[in-house]
mmCIF file of C-alpha atoms in Angstrom:
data_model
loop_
_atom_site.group_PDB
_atom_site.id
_atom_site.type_symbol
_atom_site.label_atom_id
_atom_site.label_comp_id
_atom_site.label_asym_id
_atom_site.label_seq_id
_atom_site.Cartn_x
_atom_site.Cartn_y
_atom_site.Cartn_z
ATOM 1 C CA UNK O 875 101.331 -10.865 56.885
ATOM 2 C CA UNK O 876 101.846 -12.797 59.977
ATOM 3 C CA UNK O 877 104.985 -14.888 60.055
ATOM 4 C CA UNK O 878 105.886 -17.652 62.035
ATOM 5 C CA UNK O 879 109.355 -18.587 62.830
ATOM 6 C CA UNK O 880 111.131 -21.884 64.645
ATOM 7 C CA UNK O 881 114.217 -21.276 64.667
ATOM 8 C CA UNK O 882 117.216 -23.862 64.846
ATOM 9 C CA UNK O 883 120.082 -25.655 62.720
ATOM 10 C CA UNK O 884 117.185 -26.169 60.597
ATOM 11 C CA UNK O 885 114.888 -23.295 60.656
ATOM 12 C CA UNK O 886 110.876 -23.537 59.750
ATOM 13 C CA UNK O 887 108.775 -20.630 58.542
ATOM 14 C CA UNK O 888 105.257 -20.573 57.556
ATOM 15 C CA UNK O 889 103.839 -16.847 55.870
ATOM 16 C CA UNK O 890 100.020 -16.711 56.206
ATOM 17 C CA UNK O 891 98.583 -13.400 55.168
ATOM 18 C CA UNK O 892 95.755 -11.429 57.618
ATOM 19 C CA UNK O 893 93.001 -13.787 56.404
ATOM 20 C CA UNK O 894 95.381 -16.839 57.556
ATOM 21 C CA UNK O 895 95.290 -17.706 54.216
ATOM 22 C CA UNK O 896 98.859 -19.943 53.742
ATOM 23 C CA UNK O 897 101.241 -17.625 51.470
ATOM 24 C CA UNK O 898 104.533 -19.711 51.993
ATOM 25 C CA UNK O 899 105.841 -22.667 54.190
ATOM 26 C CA UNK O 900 109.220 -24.307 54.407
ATOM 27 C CA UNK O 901 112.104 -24.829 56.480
ATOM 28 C CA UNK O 902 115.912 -24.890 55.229
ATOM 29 C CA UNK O 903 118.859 -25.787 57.234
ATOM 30 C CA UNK O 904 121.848 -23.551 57.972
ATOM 31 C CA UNK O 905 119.769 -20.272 56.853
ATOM 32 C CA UNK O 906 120.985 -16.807 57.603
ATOM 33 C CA UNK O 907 119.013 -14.187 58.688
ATOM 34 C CA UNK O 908 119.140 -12.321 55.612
ATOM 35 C CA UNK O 909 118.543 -15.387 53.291
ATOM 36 C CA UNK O 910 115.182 -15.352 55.408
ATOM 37 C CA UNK O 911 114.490 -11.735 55.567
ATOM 38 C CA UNK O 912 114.914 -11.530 52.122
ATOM 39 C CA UNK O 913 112.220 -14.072 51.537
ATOM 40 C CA UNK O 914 110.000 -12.947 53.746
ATOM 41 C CA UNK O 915 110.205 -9.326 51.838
ATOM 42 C CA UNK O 916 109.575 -10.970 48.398
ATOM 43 C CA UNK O 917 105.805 -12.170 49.718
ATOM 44 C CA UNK O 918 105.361 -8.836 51.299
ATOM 45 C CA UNK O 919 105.840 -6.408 54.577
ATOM 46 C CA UNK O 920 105.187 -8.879 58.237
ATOM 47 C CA UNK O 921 102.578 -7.219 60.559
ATOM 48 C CA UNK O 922 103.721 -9.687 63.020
ATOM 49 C CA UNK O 923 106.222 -12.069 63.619
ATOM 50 C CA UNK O 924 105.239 -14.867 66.077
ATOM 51 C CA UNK O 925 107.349 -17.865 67.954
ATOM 52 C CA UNK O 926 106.518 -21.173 69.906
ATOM 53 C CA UNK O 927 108.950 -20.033 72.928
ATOM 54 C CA UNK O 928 108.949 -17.968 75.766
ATOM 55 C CA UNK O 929 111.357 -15.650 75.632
ATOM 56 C CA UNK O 930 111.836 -14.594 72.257
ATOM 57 C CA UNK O 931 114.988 -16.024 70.374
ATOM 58 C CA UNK O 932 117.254 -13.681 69.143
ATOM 59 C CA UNK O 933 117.080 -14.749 65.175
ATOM 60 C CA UNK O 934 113.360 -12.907 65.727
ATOM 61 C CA UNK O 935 114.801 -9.757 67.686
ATOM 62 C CA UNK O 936 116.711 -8.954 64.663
ATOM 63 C CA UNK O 937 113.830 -9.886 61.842
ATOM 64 C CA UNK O 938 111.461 -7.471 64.177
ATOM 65 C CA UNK O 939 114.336 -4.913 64.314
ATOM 66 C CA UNK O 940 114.840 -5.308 60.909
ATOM 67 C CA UNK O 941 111.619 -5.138 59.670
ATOM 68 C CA UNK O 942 110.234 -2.709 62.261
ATOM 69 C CA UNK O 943 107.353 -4.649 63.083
ATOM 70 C CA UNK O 944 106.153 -6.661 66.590
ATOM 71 C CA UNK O 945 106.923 -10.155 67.838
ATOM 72 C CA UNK O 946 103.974 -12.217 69.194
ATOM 73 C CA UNK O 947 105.330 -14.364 72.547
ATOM 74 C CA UNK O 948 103.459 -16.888 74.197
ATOM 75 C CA UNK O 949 103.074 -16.296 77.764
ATOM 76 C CA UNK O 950 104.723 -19.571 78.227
ATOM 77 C CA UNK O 951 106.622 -22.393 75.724
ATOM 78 C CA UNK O 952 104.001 -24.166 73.731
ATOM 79 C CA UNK O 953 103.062 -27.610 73.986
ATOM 80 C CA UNK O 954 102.702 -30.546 71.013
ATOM 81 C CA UNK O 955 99.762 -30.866 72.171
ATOM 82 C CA UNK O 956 98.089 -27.211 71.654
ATOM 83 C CA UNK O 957 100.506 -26.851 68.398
ATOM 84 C CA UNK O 958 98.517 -30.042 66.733
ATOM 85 C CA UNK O 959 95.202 -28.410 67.840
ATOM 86 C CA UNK O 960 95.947 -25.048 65.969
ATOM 87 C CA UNK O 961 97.301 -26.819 62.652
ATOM 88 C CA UNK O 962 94.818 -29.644 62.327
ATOM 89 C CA UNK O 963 93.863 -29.969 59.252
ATOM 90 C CA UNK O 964 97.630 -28.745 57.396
ATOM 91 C CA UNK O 965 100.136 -31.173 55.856
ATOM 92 C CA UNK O 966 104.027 -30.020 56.926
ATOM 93 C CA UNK O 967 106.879 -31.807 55.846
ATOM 94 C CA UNK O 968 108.551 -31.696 59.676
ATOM 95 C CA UNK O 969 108.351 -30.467 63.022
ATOM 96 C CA UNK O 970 110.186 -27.134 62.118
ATOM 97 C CA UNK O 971 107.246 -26.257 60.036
ATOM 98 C CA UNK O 972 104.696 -27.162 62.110
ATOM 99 C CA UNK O 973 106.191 -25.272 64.698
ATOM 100 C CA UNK O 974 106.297 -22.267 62.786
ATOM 101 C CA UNK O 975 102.702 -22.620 61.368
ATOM 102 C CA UNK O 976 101.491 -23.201 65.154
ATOM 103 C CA UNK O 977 103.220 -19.954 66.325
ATOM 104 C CA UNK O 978 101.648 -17.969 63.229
ATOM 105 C CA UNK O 979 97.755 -19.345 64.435
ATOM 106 C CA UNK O 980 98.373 -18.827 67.938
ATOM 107 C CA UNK O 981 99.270 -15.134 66.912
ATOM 108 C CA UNK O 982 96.463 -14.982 64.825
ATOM 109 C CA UNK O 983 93.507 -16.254 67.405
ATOM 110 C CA UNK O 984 95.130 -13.570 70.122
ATOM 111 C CA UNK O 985 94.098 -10.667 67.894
ATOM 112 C CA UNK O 986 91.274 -12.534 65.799
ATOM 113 C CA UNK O 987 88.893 -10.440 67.911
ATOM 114 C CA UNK O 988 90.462 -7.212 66.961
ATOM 115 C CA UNK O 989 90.977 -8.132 63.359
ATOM 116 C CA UNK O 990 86.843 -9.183 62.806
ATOM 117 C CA UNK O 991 86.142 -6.150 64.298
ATOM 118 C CA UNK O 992 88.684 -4.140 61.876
ATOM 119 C CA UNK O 993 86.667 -5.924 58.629
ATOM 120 C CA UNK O 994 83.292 -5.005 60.011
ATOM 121 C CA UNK O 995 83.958 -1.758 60.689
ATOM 122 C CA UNK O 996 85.471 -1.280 56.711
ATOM 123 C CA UNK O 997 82.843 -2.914 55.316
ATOM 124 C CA UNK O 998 80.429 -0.630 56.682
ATOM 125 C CA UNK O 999 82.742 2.319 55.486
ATOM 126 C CA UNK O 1000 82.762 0.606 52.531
ATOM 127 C CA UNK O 1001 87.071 0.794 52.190
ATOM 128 C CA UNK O 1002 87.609 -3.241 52.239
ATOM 129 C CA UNK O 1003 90.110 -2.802 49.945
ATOM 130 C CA UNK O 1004 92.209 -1.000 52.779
ATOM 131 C CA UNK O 1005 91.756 -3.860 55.050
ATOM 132 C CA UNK O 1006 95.534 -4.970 55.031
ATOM 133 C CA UNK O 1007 96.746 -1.651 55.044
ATOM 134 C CA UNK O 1008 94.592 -1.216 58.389
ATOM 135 C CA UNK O 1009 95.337 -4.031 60.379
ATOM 136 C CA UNK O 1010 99.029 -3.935 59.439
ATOM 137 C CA UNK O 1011 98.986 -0.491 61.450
ATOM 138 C CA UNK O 1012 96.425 -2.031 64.271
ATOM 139 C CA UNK O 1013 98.828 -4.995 65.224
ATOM 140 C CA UNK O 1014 101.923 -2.476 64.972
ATOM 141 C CA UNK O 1015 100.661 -0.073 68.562
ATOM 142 C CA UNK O 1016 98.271 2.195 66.504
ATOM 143 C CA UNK O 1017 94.436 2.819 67.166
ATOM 144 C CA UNK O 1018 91.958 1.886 64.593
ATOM 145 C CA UNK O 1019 90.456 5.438 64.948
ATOM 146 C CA UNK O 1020 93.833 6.804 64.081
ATOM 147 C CA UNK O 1021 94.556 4.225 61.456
ATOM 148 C CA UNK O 1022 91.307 4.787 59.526
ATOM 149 C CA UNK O 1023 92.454 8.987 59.458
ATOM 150 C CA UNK O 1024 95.468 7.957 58.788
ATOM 151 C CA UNK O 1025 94.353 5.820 55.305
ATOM 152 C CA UNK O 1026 91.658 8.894 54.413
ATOM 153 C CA UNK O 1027 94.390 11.518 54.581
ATOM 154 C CA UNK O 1028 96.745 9.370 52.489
ATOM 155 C CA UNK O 1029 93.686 8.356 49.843
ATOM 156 C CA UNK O 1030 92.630 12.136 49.901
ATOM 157 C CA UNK O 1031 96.039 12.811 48.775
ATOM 158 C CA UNK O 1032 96.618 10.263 45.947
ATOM 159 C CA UNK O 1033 92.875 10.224 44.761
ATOM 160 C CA UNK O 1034 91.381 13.663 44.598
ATOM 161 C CA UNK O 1035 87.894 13.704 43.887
ATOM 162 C CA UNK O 1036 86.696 14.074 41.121
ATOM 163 C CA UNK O 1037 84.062 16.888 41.135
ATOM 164 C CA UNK O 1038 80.499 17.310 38.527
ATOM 165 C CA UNK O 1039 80.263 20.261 36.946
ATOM 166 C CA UNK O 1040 77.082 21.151 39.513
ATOM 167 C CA UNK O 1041 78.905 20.105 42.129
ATOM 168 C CA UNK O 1042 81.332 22.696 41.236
ATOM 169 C CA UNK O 1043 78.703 25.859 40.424
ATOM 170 C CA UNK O 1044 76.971 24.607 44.068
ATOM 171 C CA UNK O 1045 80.685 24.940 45.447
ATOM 172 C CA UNK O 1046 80.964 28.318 43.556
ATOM 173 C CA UNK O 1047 78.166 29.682 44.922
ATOM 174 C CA UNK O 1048 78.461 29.026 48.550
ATOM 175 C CA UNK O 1049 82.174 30.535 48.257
ATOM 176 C CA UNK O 1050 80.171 33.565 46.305
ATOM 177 C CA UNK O 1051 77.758 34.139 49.069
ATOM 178 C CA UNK O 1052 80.788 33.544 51.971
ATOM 179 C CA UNK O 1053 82.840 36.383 50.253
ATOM 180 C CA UNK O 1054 79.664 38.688 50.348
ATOM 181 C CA UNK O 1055 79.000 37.928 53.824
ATOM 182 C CA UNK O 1056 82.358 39.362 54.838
ATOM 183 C CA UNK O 1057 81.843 42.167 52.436
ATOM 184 C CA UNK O 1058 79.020 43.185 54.596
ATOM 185 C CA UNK O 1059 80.340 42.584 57.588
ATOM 186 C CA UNK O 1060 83.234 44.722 56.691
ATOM 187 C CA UNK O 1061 81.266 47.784 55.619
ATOM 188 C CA UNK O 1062 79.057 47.290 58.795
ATOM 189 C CA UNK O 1063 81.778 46.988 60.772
ATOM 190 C CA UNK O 1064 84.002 50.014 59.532
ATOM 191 C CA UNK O 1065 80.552 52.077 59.713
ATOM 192 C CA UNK O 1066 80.839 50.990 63.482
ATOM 193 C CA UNK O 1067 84.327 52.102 63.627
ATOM 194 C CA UNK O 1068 83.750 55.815 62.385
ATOM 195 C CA UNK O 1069 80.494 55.699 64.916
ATOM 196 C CA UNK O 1070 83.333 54.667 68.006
ATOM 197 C CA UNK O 1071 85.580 56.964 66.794
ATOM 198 C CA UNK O 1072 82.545 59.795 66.225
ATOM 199 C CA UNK O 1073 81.310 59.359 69.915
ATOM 200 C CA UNK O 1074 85.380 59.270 71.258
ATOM 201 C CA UNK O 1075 85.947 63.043 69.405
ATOM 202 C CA UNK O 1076 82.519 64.166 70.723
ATOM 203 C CA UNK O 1077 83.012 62.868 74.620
ATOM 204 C CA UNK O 1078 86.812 64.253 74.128
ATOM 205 C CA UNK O 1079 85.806 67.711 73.547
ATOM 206 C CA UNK O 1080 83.569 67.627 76.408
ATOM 207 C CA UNK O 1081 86.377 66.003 79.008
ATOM 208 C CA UNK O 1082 87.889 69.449 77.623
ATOM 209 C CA UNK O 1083 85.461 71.747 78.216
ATOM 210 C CA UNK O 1084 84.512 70.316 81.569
ATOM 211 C CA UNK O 1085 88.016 70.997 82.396
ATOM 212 C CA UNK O 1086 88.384 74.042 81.143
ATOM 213 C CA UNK O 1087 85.524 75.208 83.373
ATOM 214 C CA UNK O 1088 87.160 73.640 86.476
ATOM 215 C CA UNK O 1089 90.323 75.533 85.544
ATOM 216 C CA UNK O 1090 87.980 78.742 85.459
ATOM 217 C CA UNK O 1091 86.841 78.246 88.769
ATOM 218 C CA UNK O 1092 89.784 76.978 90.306
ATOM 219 C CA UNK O 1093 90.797 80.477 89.237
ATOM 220 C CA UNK O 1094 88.454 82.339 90.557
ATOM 221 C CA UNK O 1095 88.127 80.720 93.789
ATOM 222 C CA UNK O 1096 91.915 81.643 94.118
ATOM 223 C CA UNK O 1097 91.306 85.224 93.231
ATOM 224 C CA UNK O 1098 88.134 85.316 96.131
ATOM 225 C CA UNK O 1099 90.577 84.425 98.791
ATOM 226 C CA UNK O 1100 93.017 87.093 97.923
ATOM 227 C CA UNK O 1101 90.609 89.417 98.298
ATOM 228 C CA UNK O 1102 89.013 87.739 101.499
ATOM 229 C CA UNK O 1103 92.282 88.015 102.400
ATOM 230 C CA UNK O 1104 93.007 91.716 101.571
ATOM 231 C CA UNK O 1105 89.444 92.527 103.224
ATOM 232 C CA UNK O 1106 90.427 90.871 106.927
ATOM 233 C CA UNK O 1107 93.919 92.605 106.593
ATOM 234 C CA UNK O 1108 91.780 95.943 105.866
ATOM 235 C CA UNK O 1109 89.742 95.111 108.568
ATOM 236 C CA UNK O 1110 92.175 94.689 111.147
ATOM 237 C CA UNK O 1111 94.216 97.860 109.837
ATOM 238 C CA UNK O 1112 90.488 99.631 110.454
ATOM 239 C CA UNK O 1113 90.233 98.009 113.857
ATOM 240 C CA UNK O 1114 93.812 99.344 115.258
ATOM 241 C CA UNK O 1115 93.419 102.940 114.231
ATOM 242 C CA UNK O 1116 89.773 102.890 115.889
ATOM 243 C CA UNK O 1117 91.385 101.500 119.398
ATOM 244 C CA UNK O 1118 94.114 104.266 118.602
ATOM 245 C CA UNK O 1119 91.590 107.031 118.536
ATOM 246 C CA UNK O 1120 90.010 105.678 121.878
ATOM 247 C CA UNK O 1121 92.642 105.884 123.797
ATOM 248 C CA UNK O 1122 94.291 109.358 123.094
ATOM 249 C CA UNK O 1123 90.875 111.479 124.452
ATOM 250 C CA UNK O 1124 91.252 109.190 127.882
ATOM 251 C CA UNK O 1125 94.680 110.255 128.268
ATOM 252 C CA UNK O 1126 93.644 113.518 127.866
ATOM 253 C CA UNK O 1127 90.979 113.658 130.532
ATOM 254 C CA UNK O 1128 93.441 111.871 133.072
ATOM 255 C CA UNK O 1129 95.667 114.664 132.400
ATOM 256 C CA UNK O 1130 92.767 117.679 133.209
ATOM 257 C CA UNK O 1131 91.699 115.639 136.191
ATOM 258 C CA UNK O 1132 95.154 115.330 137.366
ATOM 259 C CA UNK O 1133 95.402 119.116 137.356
ATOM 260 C CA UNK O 1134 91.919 119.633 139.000
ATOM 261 C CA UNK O 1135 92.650 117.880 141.636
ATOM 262 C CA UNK O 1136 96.263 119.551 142.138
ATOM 263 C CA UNK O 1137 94.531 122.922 142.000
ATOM 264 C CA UNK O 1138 92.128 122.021 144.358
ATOM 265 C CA UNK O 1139 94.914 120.712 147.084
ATOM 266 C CA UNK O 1140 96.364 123.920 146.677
ATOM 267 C CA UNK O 1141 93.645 126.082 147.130
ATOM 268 C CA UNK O 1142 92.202 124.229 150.033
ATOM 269 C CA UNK O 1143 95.732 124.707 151.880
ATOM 270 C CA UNK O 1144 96.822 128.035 150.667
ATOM 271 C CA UNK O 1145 97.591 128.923 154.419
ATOM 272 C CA UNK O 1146 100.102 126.647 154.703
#
């Protein structure tokens, strides 16, 4: 519903639902806000509330608080003039109502656009019936994709579908041939498991053989150089003793010359 409000000593209402079709207008003097709330909730839940002024008065603050729903303001205070315009045609028994009924229009031709649009788009989804429901959530800040999901997911939930009996084997099957699908694909995949696991024992052993042969010759290139080692060591030994043997026979023939030559000295000056 969109509800326009004048507020006042006397205060004039005028209830038009989204269609603009007139639900309920009046005016009363000395009302309280929850006289008016309350009859306002008897013709339904407000998608709007809408004023002649600019700002809002704070009787509507507290119907929009109360009812959780937005106030339509005029970007300025609206004239007798426009008002008569957008209620020609309607009978009011004062101002206060016409007020009212011209603030409830105005709100109405600002989001008439919007609203159209909203019918078109349900007829074609063929959920008119949801109409209100819809452009009670448009004019309240939500999208229209969002409201439309919004209204599926709550019809899904209190009207299941109701499913044929074929409808129901086709289901059947298609779950049937799902389940068999990942049957198969189970088997083929724990066949490619044990072939991993197969190839990971088979390239394992040889990691261990290949390193058991580098062990092997990491051995026995450590046993070659001790006995490279032992060999030089030999060597050397063999080497010393040979330049031991060399020089004993020179020593010996310095010694025979030595005595040679003494003898000779001696003979040559015997006389002396």
């Amino acid at each position: 519903m969109i509800v326009g409000i004048d507020p006042g000593t006397t205060i004039g209402y005028a209830i038009f639902d989204l269609d603009m079709n007139p639900l309920l207008i009046g005016s009363k003097r000395e009302m309280s806000k929850e006289e008016l709330a309350d009859m306002i909730r008897k013709k339904g839940k407000p998608s709007l509330l809408a004023c002649d002024v600019n700002p809002a008065p704070d009787l509507l603050l507290k119907l929009a608080s109360y009812f959780n729903t937005r106030i339509f303001i005029p970007e300025k205070d609206m004239g007798d003039r426009e008002k008569s315009k957008l209620v020609k045609g309607m009978e009011f028994s004062n101002e206060h109502e016409m007020d009212a009924a011209a603030a409830a229009m105005k709100a109405f031709r600002f989001y008439e656009n919007k609203l159209r649009q909203i019918d078109r788009v349900l007829k074609e989804k063929g959920i008119s019936g949801k109409a209100g429901e819809i452009k009670h959530l448009v004019l309240n800040n939500t999208s229209l994709s969002n409201a439309l999901l919004r209204v599926d997911i709550e019809r899904e939930i209190e009207m299941p579908k109701i499913r044929s009996r074929e409808e129901t084997r086709i289901d059947l099957e298609g779950k049937n041939r799902q389940i068999k699908e990942i049957l198969d694909s189970s088997i083929e995949l724990r066949k490619a498991v044990e072939r991993l696991e197969s190839e990971n024992a088979s390239l394992m052993a040889k990691i261990r053989f290949m390193e058991k042969g580098v062990f092997e010759r990491l051995a026995g290139d450590r046993e070659m150089r001790k006995k490279e080692i032992e060999i030089m060591r030999l060597r050397q030994a063999t080497r010393s003793t040979r330049s031991m043997n060399l020089k004993e026979p020179a020593a010996k023939e310095s010694e025979v010359n030595l005595e040679g030559i003494i003898g000779d000295y001696r003979k040559k000056h015997k006389h002396l």
